[in-house]
Amino acid sequence: MPHFGARKGVRELLSLDDSRWKELKTAYGSAADIQEKLRRLLEYPSWKDGRLADPDDLLYGFLCHQGTVYTATFAALPHFIELAGRLEPRERLDLVIFAGSVEEGRDFTGAAELPDFLSRAYLDALEVAARTAWADLAQQWDELDFRYLLGAYAALRGFRRIGLAITGPNDVLDAVPDAPQAIQSPPLS
């Protein structure tokens, strides 16, 4: 059952019919064609092996390419969070993690500034996504999904660097193959 606190949904989303999409940018230039890709994904979401199927690579190909965010990202994210509100925790996991990835990417060099006309919907979506991530952390996850969800929550709450540290390169975690044994209390004297 979706859980989003007292307020449901995201306010003031940029309509998929709004002509301002053409002014926005993605990793590959104009966002003019993003409206149709987004519409398809939102109207007919599908899952493969429990993960959101994104045939156009919209999330990480166009909107958060190699961690960089674009003006179109700020317009699209509220739509993804609206979709997440209609889904069960396992189905919305990728969308909530994506929201955290976007927030982490806002600190990267080359990240777009949040346009004023998108700020209310975007910031509202972040709040809804953070509440969703918090509620979803109570679910049973495998280690990797829990790690990315926890990192997303940190980033969505404004701790972008902590979120990035949690979701960062696997080699950091691989250096400690058995963390419970490696992290021990000091001997009492």
mmCIF file with all atom_site columns, C-alpha atoms in Angstrom, residues 111-189:
data_model
loop_
_atom_site.group_PDB
_atom_site.id
_atom_site.type_symbol
_atom_site.label_atom_id
_atom_site.label_alt_id
_atom_site.label_comp_id
_atom_site.label_asym_id
_atom_site.label_entity_id
_atom_site.label_seq_id
_atom_site.pdbx_PDB_ins_code
_atom_site.Cartn_x
_atom_site.Cartn_y
_atom_site.Cartn_z
_atom_site.occupancy
_atom_site.B_iso_or_equiv
_atom_site.pdbx_formal_charge
_atom_site.auth_seq_id
_atom_site.auth_comp_id
_atom_site.auth_asym_id
_atom_site.auth_atom_id
_atom_site.pdbx_PDB_model_num
ATOM 1  C CA . ALA A 1 111 ? 24.544 20.070 -13.746 1.00 0.00 ? 111 ALA A CA 1
ATOM 2  C CA . ALA A 1 112 ? 21.703 22.303 -14.888 1.00 0.00 ? 112 ALA A CA 1
ATOM 3  C CA . GLU A 1 113 ? 20.173 24.880 -12.601 1.00 0.00 ? 113 GLU A CA 1
ATOM 4  C CA . LEU A 1 114 ? 16.584 24.269 -11.506 1.00 0.00 ? 114 LEU A CA 1
ATOM 5  C CA . PRO A 1 115 ? 14.367 26.598 -13.602 1.00 0.00 ? 115 PRO A CA 1
ATOM 6  C CA . ASP A 1 116 ? 12.014 28.762 -11.533 1.00 0.00 ? 116 ASP A CA 1
ATOM 7  C CA . PHE A 1 117 ? 8.903  27.572 -13.369 1.00 0.00 ? 117 PHE A CA 1
ATOM 8  C CA . LEU A 1 118 ? 9.713  23.953 -12.437 1.00 0.00 ? 118 LEU A CA 1
ATOM 9  C CA . SER A 1 119 ? 10.886 24.468 -8.866  1.00 0.00 ? 119 SER A CA 1
ATOM 10 C CA . ARG A 1 120 ? 7.587  24.010 -7.016  1.00 0.00 ? 120 ARG A CA 1
ATOM 11 C CA . ALA A 1 121 ? 6.715  20.696 -8.678  1.00 0.00 ? 121 ALA A CA 1
ATOM 12 C CA . TYR A 1 122 ? 10.298 19.449 -8.436  1.00 0.00 ? 122 TYR A CA 1
ATOM 13 C CA . LEU A 1 123 ? 10.747 20.315 -4.758  1.00 0.00 ? 123 LEU A CA 1
ATOM 14 C CA . ASP A 1 124 ? 7.326  18.874 -3.956  1.00 0.00 ? 124 ASP A CA 1
ATOM 15 C CA . ALA A 1 125 ? 8.302  15.665 -5.771  1.00 0.00 ? 125 ALA A CA 1
ATOM 16 C CA . LEU A 1 126 ? 11.499 15.449 -3.701  1.00 0.00 ? 126 LEU A CA 1
ATOM 17 C CA . GLU A 1 127 ? 9.490  15.634 -0.487  1.00 0.00 ? 127 GLU A CA 1
ATOM 18 C CA . VAL A 1 128 ? 7.089  12.933 -1.669  1.00 0.00 ? 128 VAL A CA 1
ATOM 19 C CA . ALA A 1 129 ? 10.003 10.771 -2.848  1.00 0.00 ? 129 ALA A CA 1
ATOM 20 C CA . ALA A 1 130 ? 11.819 11.178 0.488   1.00 0.00 ? 130 ALA A CA 1
ATOM 21 C CA . ARG A 1 131 ? 8.742  10.136 2.452   1.00 0.00 ? 131 ARG A CA 1
ATOM 22 C CA . THR A 1 132 ? 8.281  7.192  0.121   1.00 0.00 ? 132 THR A CA 1
ATOM 23 C CA . ALA A 1 133 ? 11.914 6.111  0.464   1.00 0.00 ? 133 ALA A CA 1
ATOM 24 C CA . TRP A 1 134 ? 11.665 6.320  4.256   1.00 0.00 ? 134 TRP A CA 1
ATOM 25 C CA . ALA A 1 135 ? 8.531  4.170  4.323   1.00 0.00 ? 135 ALA A CA 1
ATOM 26 C CA . ASP A 1 136 ? 9.991  1.700  1.830   1.00 0.00 ? 136 ASP A CA 1
ATOM 27 C CA . LEU A 1 137 ? 13.178 1.193  3.855   1.00 0.00 ? 137 LEU A CA 1
ATOM 28 C CA . ALA A 1 138 ? 11.057 -0.867 6.268   1.00 0.00 ? 138 ALA A CA 1
ATOM 29 C CA . GLN A 1 139 ? 10.441 -3.468 3.527   1.00 0.00 ? 139 GLN A CA 1
ATOM 30 C CA . GLN A 1 140 ? 12.593 -6.563 2.996   1.00 0.00 ? 140 GLN A CA 1
ATOM 31 C CA . TRP A 1 141 ? 15.274 -5.835 0.369   1.00 0.00 ? 141 TRP A CA 1
ATOM 32 C CA . ASP A 1 142 ? 18.398 -7.509 -0.808  1.00 0.00 ? 142 ASP A CA 1
ATOM 33 C CA . GLU A 1 143 ? 21.613 -5.735 0.182   1.00 0.00 ? 143 GLU A CA 1
ATOM 34 C CA . LEU A 1 144 ? 22.090 -3.848 -3.091  1.00 0.00 ? 144 LEU A CA 1
ATOM 35 C CA . ASP A 1 145 ? 18.510 -2.548 -3.300  1.00 0.00 ? 145 ASP A CA 1
ATOM 36 C CA . PHE A 1 146 ? 18.620 -1.501 0.362   1.00 0.00 ? 146 PHE A CA 1
ATOM 37 C CA . ARG A 1 147 ? 21.917 0.298  -0.207  1.00 0.00 ? 147 ARG A CA 1
ATOM 38 C CA . TYR A 1 148 ? 20.597 2.272  -3.175  1.00 0.00 ? 148 TYR A CA 1
ATOM 39 C CA . LEU A 1 149 ? 17.326 3.076  -1.426  1.00 0.00 ? 149 LEU A CA 1
ATOM 40 C CA . LEU A 1 150 ? 19.203 4.272  1.677   1.00 0.00 ? 150 LEU A CA 1
ATOM 41 C CA . GLY A 1 151 ? 21.487 6.411  -0.501  1.00 0.00 ? 151 GLY A CA 1
ATOM 42 C CA . ALA A 1 152 ? 18.463 7.840  -2.294  1.00 0.00 ? 152 ALA A CA 1
ATOM 43 C CA . TYR A 1 153 ? 16.856 8.728  1.029   1.00 0.00 ? 153 TYR A CA 1
ATOM 44 C CA . ALA A 1 154 ? 20.001 10.539 2.189   1.00 0.00 ? 154 ALA A CA 1
ATOM 45 C CA . ALA A 1 155 ? 20.227 12.520 -1.052  1.00 0.00 ? 155 ALA A CA 1
ATOM 46 C CA . LEU A 1 156 ? 16.506 13.345 -1.033  1.00 0.00 ? 156 LEU A CA 1
ATOM 47 C CA . ARG A 1 157 ? 16.859 14.716 2.507   1.00 0.00 ? 157 ARG A CA 1
ATOM 48 C CA . GLY A 1 158 ? 19.613 17.065 1.350   1.00 0.00 ? 158 GLY A CA 1
ATOM 49 C CA . PHE A 1 159 ? 22.629 14.918 2.208   1.00 0.00 ? 159 PHE A CA 1
ATOM 50 C CA . ARG A 1 160 ? 23.773 14.469 -1.387  1.00 0.00 ? 160 ARG A CA 1
ATOM 51 C CA . ARG A 1 161 ? 27.385 13.631 -0.579  1.00 0.00 ? 161 ARG A CA 1
ATOM 52 C CA . ILE A 1 162 ? 26.331 11.012 1.971   1.00 0.00 ? 162 ILE A CA 1
ATOM 53 C CA . GLY A 1 163 ? 23.911 9.548  -0.563  1.00 0.00 ? 163 GLY A CA 1
ATOM 54 C CA . LEU A 1 164 ? 26.691 9.396  -3.118  1.00 0.00 ? 164 LEU A CA 1
ATOM 55 C CA . ALA A 1 165 ? 29.035 7.772  -0.598  1.00 0.00 ? 165 ALA A CA 1
ATOM 56 C CA . ILE A 1 166 ? 26.430 5.086  0.110   1.00 0.00 ? 166 ILE A CA 1
ATOM 57 C CA . THR A 1 167 ? 25.678 4.409  -3.557  1.00 0.00 ? 167 THR A CA 1
ATOM 58 C CA . GLY A 1 168 ? 29.241 4.987  -4.766  1.00 0.00 ? 168 GLY A CA 1
ATOM 59 C CA . PRO A 1 169 ? 31.635 2.536  -6.353  1.00 0.00 ? 169 PRO A CA 1
ATOM 60 C CA . ASN A 1 170 ? 31.372 -1.078 -5.258  1.00 0.00 ? 170 ASN A CA 1
ATOM 61 C CA . ASP A 1 171 ? 35.135 -1.309 -4.701  1.00 0.00 ? 171 ASP A CA 1
ATOM 62 C CA . VAL A 1 172 ? 34.704 0.501  -1.379  1.00 0.00 ? 172 VAL A CA 1
ATOM 63 C CA . LEU A 1 173 ? 32.356 -2.211 -0.116  1.00 0.00 ? 173 LEU A CA 1
ATOM 64 C CA . ASP A 1 174 ? 34.320 -5.000 -1.774  1.00 0.00 ? 174 ASP A CA 1
ATOM 65 C CA . ALA A 1 175 ? 37.341 -4.038 0.335   1.00 0.00 ? 175 ALA A CA 1
ATOM 66 C CA . VAL A 1 176 ? 35.382 -5.171 3.403   1.00 0.00 ? 176 VAL A CA 1
ATOM 67 C CA . PRO A 1 177 ? 34.059 -8.600 2.347   1.00 0.00 ? 177 PRO A CA 1
ATOM 68 C CA . ASP A 1 178 ? 32.508 -9.441 5.700   1.00 0.00 ? 178 ASP A CA 1
ATOM 69 C CA . ALA A 1 179 ? 31.581 -6.173 7.369   1.00 0.00 ? 179 ALA A CA 1
ATOM 70 C CA . PRO A 1 180 ? 30.059 -7.681 10.540  1.00 0.00 ? 180 PRO A CA 1
ATOM 71 C CA . GLN A 1 181 ? 33.400 -9.337 11.370  1.00 0.00 ? 181 GLN A CA 1
ATOM 72 C CA . ALA A 1 182 ? 35.487 -6.359 10.277  1.00 0.00 ? 182 ALA A CA 1
ATOM 73 C CA . ILE A 1 183 ? 33.561 -3.909 12.415  1.00 0.00 ? 183 ILE A CA 1
ATOM 74 C CA . GLN A 1 184 ? 34.037 -5.005 15.990  1.00 0.00 ? 184 GLN A CA 1
ATOM 75 C CA . SER A 1 185 ? 33.800 -3.266 19.289  1.00 0.00 ? 185 SER A CA 1
ATOM 76 C CA . PRO A 1 186 ? 37.133 -2.457 20.897  1.00 0.00 ? 186 PRO A CA 1
ATOM 77 C CA . PRO A 1 187 ? 38.093 -4.798 23.730  1.00 0.00 ? 187 PRO A CA 1
ATOM 78 C CA . LEU A 1 188 ? 37.036 -3.659 27.162  1.00 0.00 ? 188 LEU A CA 1
ATOM 79 C CA . SER A 1 189 ? 39.901 -3.018 29.558  1.00 0.00 ? 189 SER A CA 1
#
